[in-house]
PDB file of C-alpha atoms in Angstrom:
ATOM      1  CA  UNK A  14      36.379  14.974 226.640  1.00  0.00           C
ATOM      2  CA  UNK A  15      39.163  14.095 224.127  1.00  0.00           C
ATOM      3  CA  UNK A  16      38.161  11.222 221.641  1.00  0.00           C
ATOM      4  CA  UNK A  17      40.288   8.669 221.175  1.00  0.00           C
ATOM      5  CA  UNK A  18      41.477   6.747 218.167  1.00  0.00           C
ATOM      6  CA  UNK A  19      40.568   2.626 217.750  1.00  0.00           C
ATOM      7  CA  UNK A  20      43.568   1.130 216.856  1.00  0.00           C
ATOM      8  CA  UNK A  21      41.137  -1.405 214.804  1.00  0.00           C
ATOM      9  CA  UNK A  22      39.779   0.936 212.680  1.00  0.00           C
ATOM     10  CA  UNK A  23      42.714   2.688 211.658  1.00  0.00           C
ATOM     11  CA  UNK A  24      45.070   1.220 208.553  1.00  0.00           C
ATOM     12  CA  UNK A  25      47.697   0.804 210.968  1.00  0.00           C
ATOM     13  CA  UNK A  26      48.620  -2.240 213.120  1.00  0.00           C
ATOM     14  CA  UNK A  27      48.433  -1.051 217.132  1.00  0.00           C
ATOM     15  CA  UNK A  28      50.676   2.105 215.695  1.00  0.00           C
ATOM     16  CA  UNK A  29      53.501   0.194 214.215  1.00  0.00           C
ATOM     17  CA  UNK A  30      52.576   0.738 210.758  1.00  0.00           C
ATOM     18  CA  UNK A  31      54.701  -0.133 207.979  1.00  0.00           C
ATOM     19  CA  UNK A  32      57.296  -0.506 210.008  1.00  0.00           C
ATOM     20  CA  UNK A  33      59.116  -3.185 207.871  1.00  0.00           C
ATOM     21  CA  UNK A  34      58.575  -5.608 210.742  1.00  0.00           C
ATOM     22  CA  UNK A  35      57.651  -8.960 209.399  1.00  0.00           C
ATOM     23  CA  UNK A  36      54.346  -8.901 211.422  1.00  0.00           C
ATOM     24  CA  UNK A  37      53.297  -5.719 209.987  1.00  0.00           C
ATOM     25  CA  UNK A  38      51.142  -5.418 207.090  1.00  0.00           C
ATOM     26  CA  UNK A  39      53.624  -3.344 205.653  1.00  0.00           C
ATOM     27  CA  UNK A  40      56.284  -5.583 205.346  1.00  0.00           C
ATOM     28  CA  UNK A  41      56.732  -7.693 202.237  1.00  0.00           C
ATOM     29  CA  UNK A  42      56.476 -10.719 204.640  1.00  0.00           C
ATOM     30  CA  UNK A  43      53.640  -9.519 206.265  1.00  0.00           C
ATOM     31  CA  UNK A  44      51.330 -11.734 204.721  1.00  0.00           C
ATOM     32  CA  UNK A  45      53.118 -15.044 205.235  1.00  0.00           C
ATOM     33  CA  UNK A  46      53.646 -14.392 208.916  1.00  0.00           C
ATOM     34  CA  UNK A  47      50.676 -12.735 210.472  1.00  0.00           C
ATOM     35  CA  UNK A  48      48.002 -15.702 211.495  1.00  0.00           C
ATOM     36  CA  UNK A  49      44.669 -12.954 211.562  1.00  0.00           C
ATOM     37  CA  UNK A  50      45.563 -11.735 207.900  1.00  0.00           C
ATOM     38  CA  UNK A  51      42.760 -11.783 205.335  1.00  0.00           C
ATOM     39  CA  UNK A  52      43.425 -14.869 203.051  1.00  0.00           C
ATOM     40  CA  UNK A  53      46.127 -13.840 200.594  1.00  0.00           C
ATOM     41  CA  UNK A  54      46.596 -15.836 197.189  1.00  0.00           C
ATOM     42  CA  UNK A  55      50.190 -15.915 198.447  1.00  0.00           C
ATOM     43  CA  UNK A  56      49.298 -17.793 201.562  1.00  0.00           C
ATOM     44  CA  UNK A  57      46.833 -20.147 199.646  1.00  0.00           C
ATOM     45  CA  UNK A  58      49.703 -20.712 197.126  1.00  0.00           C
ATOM     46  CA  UNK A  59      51.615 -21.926 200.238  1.00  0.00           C
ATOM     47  CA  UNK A  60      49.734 -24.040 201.892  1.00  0.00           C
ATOM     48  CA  UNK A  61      48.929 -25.850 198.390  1.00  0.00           C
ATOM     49  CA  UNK A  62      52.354 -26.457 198.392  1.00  0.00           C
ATOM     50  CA  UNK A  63      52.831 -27.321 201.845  1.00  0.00           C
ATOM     51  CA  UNK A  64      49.798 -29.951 200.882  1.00  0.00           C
ATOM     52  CA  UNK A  65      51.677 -31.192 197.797  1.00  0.00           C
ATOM     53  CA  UNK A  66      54.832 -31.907 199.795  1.00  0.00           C
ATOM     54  CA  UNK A  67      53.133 -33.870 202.691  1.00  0.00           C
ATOM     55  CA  UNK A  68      51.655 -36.234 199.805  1.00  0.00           C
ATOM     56  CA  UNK A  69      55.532 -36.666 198.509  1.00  0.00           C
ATOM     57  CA  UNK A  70      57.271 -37.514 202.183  1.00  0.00           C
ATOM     58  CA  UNK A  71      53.889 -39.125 202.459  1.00  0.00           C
ATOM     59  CA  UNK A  72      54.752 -41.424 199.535  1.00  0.00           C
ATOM     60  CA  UNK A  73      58.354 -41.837 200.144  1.00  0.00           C
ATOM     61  CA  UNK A  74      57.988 -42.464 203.839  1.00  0.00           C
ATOM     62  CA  UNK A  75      55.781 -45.688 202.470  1.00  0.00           C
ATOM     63  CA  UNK A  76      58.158 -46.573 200.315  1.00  0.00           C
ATOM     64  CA  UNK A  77      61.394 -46.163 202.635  1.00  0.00           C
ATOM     65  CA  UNK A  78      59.293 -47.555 205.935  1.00  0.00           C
ATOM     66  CA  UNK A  79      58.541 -50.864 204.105  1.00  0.00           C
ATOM     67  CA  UNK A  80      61.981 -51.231 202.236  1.00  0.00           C
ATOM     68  CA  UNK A  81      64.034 -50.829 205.318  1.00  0.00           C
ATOM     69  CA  UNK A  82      62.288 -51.744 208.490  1.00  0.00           C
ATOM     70  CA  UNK A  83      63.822 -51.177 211.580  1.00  0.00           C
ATOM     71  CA  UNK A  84      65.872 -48.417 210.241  1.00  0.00           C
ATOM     72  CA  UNK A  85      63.168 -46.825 206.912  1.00  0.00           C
ATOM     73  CA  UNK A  86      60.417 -46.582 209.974  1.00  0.00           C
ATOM     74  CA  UNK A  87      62.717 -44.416 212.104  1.00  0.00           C
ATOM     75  CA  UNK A  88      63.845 -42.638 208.807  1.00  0.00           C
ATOM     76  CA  UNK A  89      59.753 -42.062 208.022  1.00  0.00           C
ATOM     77  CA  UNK A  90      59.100 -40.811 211.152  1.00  0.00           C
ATOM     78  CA  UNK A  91      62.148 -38.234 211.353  1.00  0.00           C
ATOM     79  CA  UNK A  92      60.984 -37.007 207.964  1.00  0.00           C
ATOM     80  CA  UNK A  93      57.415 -36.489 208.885  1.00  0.00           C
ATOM     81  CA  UNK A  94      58.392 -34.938 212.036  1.00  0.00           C
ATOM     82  CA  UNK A  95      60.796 -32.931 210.047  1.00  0.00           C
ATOM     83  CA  UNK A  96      57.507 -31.543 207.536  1.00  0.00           C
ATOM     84  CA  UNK A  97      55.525 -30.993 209.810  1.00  0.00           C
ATOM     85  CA  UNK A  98      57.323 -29.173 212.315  1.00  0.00           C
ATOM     86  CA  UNK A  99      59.187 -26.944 208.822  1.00  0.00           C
ATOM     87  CA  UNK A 100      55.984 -26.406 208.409  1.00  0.00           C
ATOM     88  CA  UNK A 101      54.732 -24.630 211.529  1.00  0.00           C
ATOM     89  CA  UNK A 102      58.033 -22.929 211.812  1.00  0.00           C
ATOM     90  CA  UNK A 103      57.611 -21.594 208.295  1.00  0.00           C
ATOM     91  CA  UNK A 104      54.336 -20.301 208.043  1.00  0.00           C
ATOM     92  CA  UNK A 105      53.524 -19.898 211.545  1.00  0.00           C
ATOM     93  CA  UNK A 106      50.457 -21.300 211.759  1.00  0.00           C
ATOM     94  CA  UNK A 107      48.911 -24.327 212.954  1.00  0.00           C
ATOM     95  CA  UNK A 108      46.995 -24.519 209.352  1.00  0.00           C
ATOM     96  CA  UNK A 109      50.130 -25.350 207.697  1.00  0.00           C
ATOM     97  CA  UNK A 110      50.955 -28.435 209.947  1.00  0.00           C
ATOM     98  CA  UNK A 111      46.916 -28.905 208.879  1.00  0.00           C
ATOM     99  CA  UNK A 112      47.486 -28.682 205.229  1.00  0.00           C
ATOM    100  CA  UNK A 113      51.060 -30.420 205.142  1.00  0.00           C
ATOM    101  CA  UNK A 114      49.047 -33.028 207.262  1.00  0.00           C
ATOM    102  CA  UNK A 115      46.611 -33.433 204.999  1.00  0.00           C
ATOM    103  CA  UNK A 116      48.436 -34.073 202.056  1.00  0.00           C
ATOM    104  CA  UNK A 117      50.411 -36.568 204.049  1.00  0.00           C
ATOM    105  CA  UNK A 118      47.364 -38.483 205.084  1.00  0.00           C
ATOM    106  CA  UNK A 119      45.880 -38.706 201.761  1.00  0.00           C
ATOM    107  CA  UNK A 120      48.505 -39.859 199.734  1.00  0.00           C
ATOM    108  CA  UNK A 121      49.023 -42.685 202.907  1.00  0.00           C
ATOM    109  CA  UNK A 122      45.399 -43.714 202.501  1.00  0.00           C
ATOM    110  CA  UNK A 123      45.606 -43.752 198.550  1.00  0.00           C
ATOM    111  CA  UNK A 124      48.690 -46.182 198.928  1.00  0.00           C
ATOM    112  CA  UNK A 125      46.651 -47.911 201.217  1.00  0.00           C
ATOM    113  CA  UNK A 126      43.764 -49.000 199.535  1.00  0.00           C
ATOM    114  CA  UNK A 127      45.195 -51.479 197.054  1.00  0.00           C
ATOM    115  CA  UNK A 128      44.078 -52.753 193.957  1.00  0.00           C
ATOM    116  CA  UNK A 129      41.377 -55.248 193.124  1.00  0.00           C
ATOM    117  CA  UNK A 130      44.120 -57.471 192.592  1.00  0.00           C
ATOM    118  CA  UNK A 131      45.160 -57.708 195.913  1.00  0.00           C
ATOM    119  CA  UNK A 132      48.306 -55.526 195.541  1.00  0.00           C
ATOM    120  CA  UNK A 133      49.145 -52.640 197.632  1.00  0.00           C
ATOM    121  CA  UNK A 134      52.542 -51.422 198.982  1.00  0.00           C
ATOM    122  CA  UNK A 135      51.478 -51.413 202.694  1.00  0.00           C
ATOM    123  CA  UNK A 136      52.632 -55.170 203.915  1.00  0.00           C
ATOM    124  CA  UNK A 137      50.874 -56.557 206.579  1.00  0.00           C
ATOM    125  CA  UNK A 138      52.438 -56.254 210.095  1.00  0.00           C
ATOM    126  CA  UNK A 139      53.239 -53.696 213.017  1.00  0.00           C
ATOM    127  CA  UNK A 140      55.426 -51.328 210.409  1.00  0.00           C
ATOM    128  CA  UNK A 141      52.695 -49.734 208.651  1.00  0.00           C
ATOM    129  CA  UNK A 142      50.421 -49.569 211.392  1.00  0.00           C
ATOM    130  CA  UNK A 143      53.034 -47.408 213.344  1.00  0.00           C
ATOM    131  CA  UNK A 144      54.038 -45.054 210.217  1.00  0.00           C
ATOM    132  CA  UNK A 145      50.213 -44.393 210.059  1.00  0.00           C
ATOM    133  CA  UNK A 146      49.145 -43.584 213.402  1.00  0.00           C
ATOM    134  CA  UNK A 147      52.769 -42.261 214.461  1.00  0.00           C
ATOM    135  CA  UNK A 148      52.677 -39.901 211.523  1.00  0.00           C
ATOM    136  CA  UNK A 149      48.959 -38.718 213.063  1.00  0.00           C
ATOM    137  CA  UNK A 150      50.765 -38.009 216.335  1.00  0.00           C
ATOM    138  CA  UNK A 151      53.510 -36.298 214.992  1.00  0.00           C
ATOM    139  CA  UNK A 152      50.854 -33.762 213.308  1.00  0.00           C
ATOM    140  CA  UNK A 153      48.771 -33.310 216.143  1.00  0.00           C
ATOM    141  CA  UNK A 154      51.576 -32.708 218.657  1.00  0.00           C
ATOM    142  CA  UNK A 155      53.284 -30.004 215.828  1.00  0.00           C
ATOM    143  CA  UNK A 156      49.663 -28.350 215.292  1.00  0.00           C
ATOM    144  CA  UNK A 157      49.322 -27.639 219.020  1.00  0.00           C
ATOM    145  CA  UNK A 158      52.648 -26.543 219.907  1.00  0.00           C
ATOM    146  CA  UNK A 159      52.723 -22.802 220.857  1.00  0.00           C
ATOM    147  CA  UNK A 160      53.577 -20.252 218.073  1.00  0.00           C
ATOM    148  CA  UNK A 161      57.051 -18.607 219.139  1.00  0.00           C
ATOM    149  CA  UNK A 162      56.816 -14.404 219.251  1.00  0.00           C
ATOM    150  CA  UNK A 163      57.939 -12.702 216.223  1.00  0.00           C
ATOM    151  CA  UNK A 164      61.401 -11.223 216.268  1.00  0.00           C
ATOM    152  CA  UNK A 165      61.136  -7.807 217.979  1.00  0.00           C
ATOM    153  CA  UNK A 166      57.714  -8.208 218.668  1.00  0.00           C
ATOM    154  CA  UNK A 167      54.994  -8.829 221.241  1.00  0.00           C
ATOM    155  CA  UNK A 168      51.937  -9.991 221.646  1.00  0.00           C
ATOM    156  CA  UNK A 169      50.634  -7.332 219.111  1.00  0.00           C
ATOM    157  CA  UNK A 170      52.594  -8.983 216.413  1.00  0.00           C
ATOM    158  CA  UNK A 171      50.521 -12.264 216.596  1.00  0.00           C
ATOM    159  CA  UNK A 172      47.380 -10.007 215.859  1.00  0.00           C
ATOM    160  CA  UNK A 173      45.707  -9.882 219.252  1.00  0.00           C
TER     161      UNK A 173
END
């Protein structure tokens, strides 16, 4: 009987090591692109930031959507689209789109809310109502679309 070696508890990755692949864990991009990876302050860093720019297209898609509106609601919409799909594409998870989402949604509900006063930069009508839930859309259909194969790799590369 020969024993044979578990590719899971071996420092390797299925035997590709550090192959300089950008799925491997070898690979200075290893981190950023492999889904299973332990958390990494890089990746944390990253989807902080990914968070932090959702809030900003958040705000400016408010802005632009109510200034313009035929024309600043497509604009909006393109740009969230635009985040939100960067963002899967980028990272290459579906927790980015979650974390560029989230950002998005918050700073939308901040703006919102209003003041005691009665101010607020969301006007009343159809516009608003469309950024918001057309925006939520837009992040759930870009957090369920299907991660694309590393280059050069198979299905070990996505860490099955």
């Amino acid at each position: 009987m020969s024993a044979q070696k578990n590719p899971n508890t071996s420092g390797s990755s299925g035997g590709r090591g550090a192959s300089g692949s950008p799925g491997s864990p070898g690979s200075p991009a290893g981190w950023l692109t492999r889904p299973t990876a332990a958390p990494h302050p890089g990746r944390v860093v990253a989807y902080l930031a990914l968070a932090v720019l959702g809030a900003t297209v958040g705000i400016a898609g408010t802005l632009v959507q109510g200034a313009w509106f035929p024309g600043g609601l497509l604009f909006s919409l393109l740009a969230t689209a635009a985040l939100f799909y960067g963002s899967l594409r980028a990272i290459g998870t579906q927790l980015a789109v979650v974390s560029s989402a989230l950002g998005w949604l918050v700073a939308i509900i901040v703006l919102s809310l209003g003041r005691p006063e009665g101010d607020g930069l969301f006007a009343a009508g159809i516009g608003p109502l469309v950024f918001l839930l057309g925006g939520m859309a837009l992040a759930v259909m870009c957090a369920t679309m299907s991660r694309s194969l590393p280059p050069g790799g198979g299905p070990e590369g996505l860490g099955r």
